[in-house]
GROMACS .gro file of C-alpha atoms in nm:
model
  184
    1UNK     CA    1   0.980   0.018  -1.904
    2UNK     CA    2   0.981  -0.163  -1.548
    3UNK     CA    3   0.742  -0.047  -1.285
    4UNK     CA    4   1.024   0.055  -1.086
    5UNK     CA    5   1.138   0.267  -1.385
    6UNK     CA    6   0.834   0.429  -1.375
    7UNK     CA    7   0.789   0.464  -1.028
    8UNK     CA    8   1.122   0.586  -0.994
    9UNK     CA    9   1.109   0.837  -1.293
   10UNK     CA   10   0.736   0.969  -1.123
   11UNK     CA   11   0.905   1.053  -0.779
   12UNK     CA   12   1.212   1.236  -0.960
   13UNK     CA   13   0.937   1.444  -1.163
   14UNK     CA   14   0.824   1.556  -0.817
   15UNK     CA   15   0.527   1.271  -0.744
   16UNK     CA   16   0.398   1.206  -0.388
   17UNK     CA   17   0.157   1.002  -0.407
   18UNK     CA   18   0.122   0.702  -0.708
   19UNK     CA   19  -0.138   0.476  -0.805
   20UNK     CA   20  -0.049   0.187  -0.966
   21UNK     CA   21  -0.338  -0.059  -1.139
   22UNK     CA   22  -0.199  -0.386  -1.205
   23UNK     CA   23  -0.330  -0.688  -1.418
   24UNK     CA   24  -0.445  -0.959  -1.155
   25UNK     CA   25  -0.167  -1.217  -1.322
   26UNK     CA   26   0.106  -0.963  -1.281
   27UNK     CA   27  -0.022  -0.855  -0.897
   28UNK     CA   28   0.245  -1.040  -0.683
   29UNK     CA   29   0.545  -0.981  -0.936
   30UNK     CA   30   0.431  -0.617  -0.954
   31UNK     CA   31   0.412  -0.581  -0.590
   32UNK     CA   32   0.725  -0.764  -0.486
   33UNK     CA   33   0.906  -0.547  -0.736
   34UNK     CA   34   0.813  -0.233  -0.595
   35UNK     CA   35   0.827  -0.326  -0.219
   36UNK     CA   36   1.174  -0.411  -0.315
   37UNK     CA   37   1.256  -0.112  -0.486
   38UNK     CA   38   1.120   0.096  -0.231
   39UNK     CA   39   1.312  -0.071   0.076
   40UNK     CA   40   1.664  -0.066  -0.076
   41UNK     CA   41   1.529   0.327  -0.088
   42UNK     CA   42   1.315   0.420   0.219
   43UNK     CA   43   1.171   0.260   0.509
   44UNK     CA   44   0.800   0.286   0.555
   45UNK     CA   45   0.461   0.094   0.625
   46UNK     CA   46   0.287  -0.178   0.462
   47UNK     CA   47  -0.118  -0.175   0.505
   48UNK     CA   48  -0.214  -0.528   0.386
   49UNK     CA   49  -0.573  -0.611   0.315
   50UNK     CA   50  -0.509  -0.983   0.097
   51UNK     CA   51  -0.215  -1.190   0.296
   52UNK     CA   52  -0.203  -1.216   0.667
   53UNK     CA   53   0.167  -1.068   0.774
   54UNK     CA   54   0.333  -1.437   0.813
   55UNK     CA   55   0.241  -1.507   0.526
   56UNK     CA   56   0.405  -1.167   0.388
   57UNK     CA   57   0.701  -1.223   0.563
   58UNK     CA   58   0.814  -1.565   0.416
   59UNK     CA   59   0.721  -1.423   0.083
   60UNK     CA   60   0.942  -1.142   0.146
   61UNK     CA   61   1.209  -1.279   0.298
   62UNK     CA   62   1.259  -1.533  -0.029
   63UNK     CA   63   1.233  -1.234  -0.215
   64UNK     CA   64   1.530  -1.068  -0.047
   65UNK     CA   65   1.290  -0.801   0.062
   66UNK     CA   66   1.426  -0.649   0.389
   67UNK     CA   67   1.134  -0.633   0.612
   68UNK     CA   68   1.334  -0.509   0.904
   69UNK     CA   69   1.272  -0.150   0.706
   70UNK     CA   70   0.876  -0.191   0.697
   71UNK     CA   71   0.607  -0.165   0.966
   72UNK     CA   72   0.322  -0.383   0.885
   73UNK     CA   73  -0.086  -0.319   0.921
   74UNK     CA   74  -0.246  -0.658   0.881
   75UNK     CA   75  -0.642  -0.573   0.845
   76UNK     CA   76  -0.691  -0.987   0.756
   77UNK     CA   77  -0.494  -1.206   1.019
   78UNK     CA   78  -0.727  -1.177   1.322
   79UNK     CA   79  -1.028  -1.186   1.107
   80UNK     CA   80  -0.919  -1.477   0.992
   81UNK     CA   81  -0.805  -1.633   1.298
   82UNK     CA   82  -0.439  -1.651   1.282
   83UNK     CA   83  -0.147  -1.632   1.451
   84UNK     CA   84  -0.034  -1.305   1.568
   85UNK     CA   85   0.344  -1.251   1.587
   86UNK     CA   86   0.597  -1.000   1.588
   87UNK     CA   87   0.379  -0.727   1.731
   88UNK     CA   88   0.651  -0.496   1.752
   89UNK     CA   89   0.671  -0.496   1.340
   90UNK     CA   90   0.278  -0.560   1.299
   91UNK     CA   91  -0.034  -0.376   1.370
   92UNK     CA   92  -0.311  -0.595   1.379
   93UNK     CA   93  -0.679  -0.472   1.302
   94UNK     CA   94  -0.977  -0.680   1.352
   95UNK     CA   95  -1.084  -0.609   0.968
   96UNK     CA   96  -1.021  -0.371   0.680
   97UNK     CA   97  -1.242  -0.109   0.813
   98UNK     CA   98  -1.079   0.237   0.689
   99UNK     CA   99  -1.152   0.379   0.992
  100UNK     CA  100  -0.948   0.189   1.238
  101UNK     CA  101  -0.696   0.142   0.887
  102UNK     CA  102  -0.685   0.520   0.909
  103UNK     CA  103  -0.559   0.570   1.269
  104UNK     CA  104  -0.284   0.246   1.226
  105UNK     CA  105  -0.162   0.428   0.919
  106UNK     CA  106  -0.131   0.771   1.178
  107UNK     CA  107  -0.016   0.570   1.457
  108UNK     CA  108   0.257   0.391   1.241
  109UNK     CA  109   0.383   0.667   1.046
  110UNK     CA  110   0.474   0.834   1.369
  111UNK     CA  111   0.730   0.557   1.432
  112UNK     CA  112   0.931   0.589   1.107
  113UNK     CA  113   1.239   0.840   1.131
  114UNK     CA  114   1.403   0.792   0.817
  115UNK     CA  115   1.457   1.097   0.605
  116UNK     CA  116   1.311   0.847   0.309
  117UNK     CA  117   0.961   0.762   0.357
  118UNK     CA  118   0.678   0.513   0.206
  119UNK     CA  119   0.345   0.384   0.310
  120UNK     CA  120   0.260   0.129   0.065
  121UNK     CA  121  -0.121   0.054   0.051
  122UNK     CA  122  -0.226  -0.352  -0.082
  123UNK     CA  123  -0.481  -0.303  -0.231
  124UNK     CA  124  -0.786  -0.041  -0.243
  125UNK     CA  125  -0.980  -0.312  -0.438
  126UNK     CA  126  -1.007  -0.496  -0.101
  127UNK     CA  127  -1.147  -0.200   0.054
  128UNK     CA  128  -1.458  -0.149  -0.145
  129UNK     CA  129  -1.550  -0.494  -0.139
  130UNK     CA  130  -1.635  -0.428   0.216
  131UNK     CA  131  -1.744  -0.041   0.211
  132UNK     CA  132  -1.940   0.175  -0.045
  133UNK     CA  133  -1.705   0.352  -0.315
  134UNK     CA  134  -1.819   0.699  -0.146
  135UNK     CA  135  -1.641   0.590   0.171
  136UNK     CA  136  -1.341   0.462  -0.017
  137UNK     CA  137  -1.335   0.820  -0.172
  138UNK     CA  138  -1.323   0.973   0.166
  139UNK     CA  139  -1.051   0.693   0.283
  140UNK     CA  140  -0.872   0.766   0.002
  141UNK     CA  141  -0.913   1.191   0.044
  142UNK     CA  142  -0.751   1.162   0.451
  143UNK     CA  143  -0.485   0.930   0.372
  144UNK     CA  144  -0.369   1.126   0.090
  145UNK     CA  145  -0.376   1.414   0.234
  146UNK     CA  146  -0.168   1.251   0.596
  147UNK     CA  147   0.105   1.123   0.326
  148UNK     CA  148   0.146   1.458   0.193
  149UNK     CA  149   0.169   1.662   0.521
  150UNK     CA  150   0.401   1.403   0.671
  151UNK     CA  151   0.603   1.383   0.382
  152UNK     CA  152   0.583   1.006   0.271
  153UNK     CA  153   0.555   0.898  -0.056
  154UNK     CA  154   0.270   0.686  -0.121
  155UNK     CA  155   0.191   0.405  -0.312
  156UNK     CA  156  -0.158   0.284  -0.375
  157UNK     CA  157  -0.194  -0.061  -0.493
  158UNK     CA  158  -0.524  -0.157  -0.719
  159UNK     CA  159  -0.636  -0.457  -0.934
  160UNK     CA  160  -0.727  -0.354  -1.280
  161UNK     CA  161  -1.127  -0.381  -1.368
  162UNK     CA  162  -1.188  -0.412  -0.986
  163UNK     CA  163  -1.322  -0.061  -0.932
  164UNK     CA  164  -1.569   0.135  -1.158
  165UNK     CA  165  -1.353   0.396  -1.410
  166UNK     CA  166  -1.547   0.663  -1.288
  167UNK     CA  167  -1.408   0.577  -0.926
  168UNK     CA  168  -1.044   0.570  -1.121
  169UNK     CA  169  -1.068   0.939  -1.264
  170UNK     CA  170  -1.221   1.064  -0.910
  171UNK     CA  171  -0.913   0.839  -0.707
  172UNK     CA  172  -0.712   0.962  -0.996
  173UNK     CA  173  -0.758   1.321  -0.900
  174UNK     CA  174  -0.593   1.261  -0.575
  175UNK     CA  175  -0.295   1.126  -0.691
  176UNK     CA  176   0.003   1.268  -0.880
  177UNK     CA  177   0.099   0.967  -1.117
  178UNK     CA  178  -0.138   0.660  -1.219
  179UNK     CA  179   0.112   0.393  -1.364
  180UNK     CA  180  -0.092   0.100  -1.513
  181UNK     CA  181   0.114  -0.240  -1.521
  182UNK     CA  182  -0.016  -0.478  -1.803
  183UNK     CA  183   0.134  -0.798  -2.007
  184UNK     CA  184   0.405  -1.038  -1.902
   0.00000   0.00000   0.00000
């Protein structure tokens, strides 16, 4: 079954909030798939923590992804140095620290009207390579808890083998589907 099957079958079952662990070889295809899937649906925000927006957007756009329906958080551009643009469709942060994530997830989720809702987060294995798993946790705990109050429906991206199990089962806790993507 497809990811989008899954994903899809998980929301009609009465899921909120989904984790999805993905093999790194399948981590673009898997996430192209479901940004797709979730924009012909919803509109909603995308926090990204790998790829700088422009290079998102080209991605995207080959992709047939309409980005017109998705409000970007780019935690990597500026500490990279890049090029800011479209400001109006990107929130830029000068690095993934959940904190200021945190209030650009609030801010941004205010600006979405749509009946159909999604915050898509790339990836939570970013996140602990730069904070301590406890803080993750409590990252993890707030923005959960913000999706379900303001009725999104949340995706949580994570590469496979990049956090501890024992992280997965507590993370795992706070979600209402975990949908691992393995093979092809």
């Amino acid at each position: 079954m497809e990811v989008t099957e899954r994903i899809d079958r998980a929301i009609e079952e009465g899921s909120e909030i989904i984790l999805v662990i993905v093999e790194s070889k399948r981590y673009v295809k898997a996430s192209l798939e479901i940004l797709k899937y979730l924009t012909e649906r919803a509109e909603g925000v995308f926090v990204t923590l790998n790829r700088p927006y422009s290079s998102l957007k080209k991605l995207m756009t080959k992709e047939g992804i309409d980005i017109n329906k998705i409000i970007f958080i780019d935690s990597i551009t500026r500490q990279l140095g890049g090029e800011e643009v479209d400001s109006e469709r990107c929130v830029y942060l000068n690095s993934p620290d959940p904190t200021q994530i945190q209030m650009a997830i609030e801010q941004t989720m205010d600006r979405i009207f749509t009946e159909n809702r999604f915050i898509y987060i790339d990836s939570l294995s970013t996140i602990s390579l730069y904070k301590s798993f406890e803080t993750l946790l409590k990252f993890i705990r707030y923005i959960t808890g913000k999706i379900r109050i303001k009725g999104f429906i949340g995706t949580i991206f994570s590469i496979e083998k990049e956090i501890d199990d024992i992280y997965y089962s507590q993370i795992a806790l706070m979600v209402d589907e975990v949908i691992e993507v393995n093979g092809k």
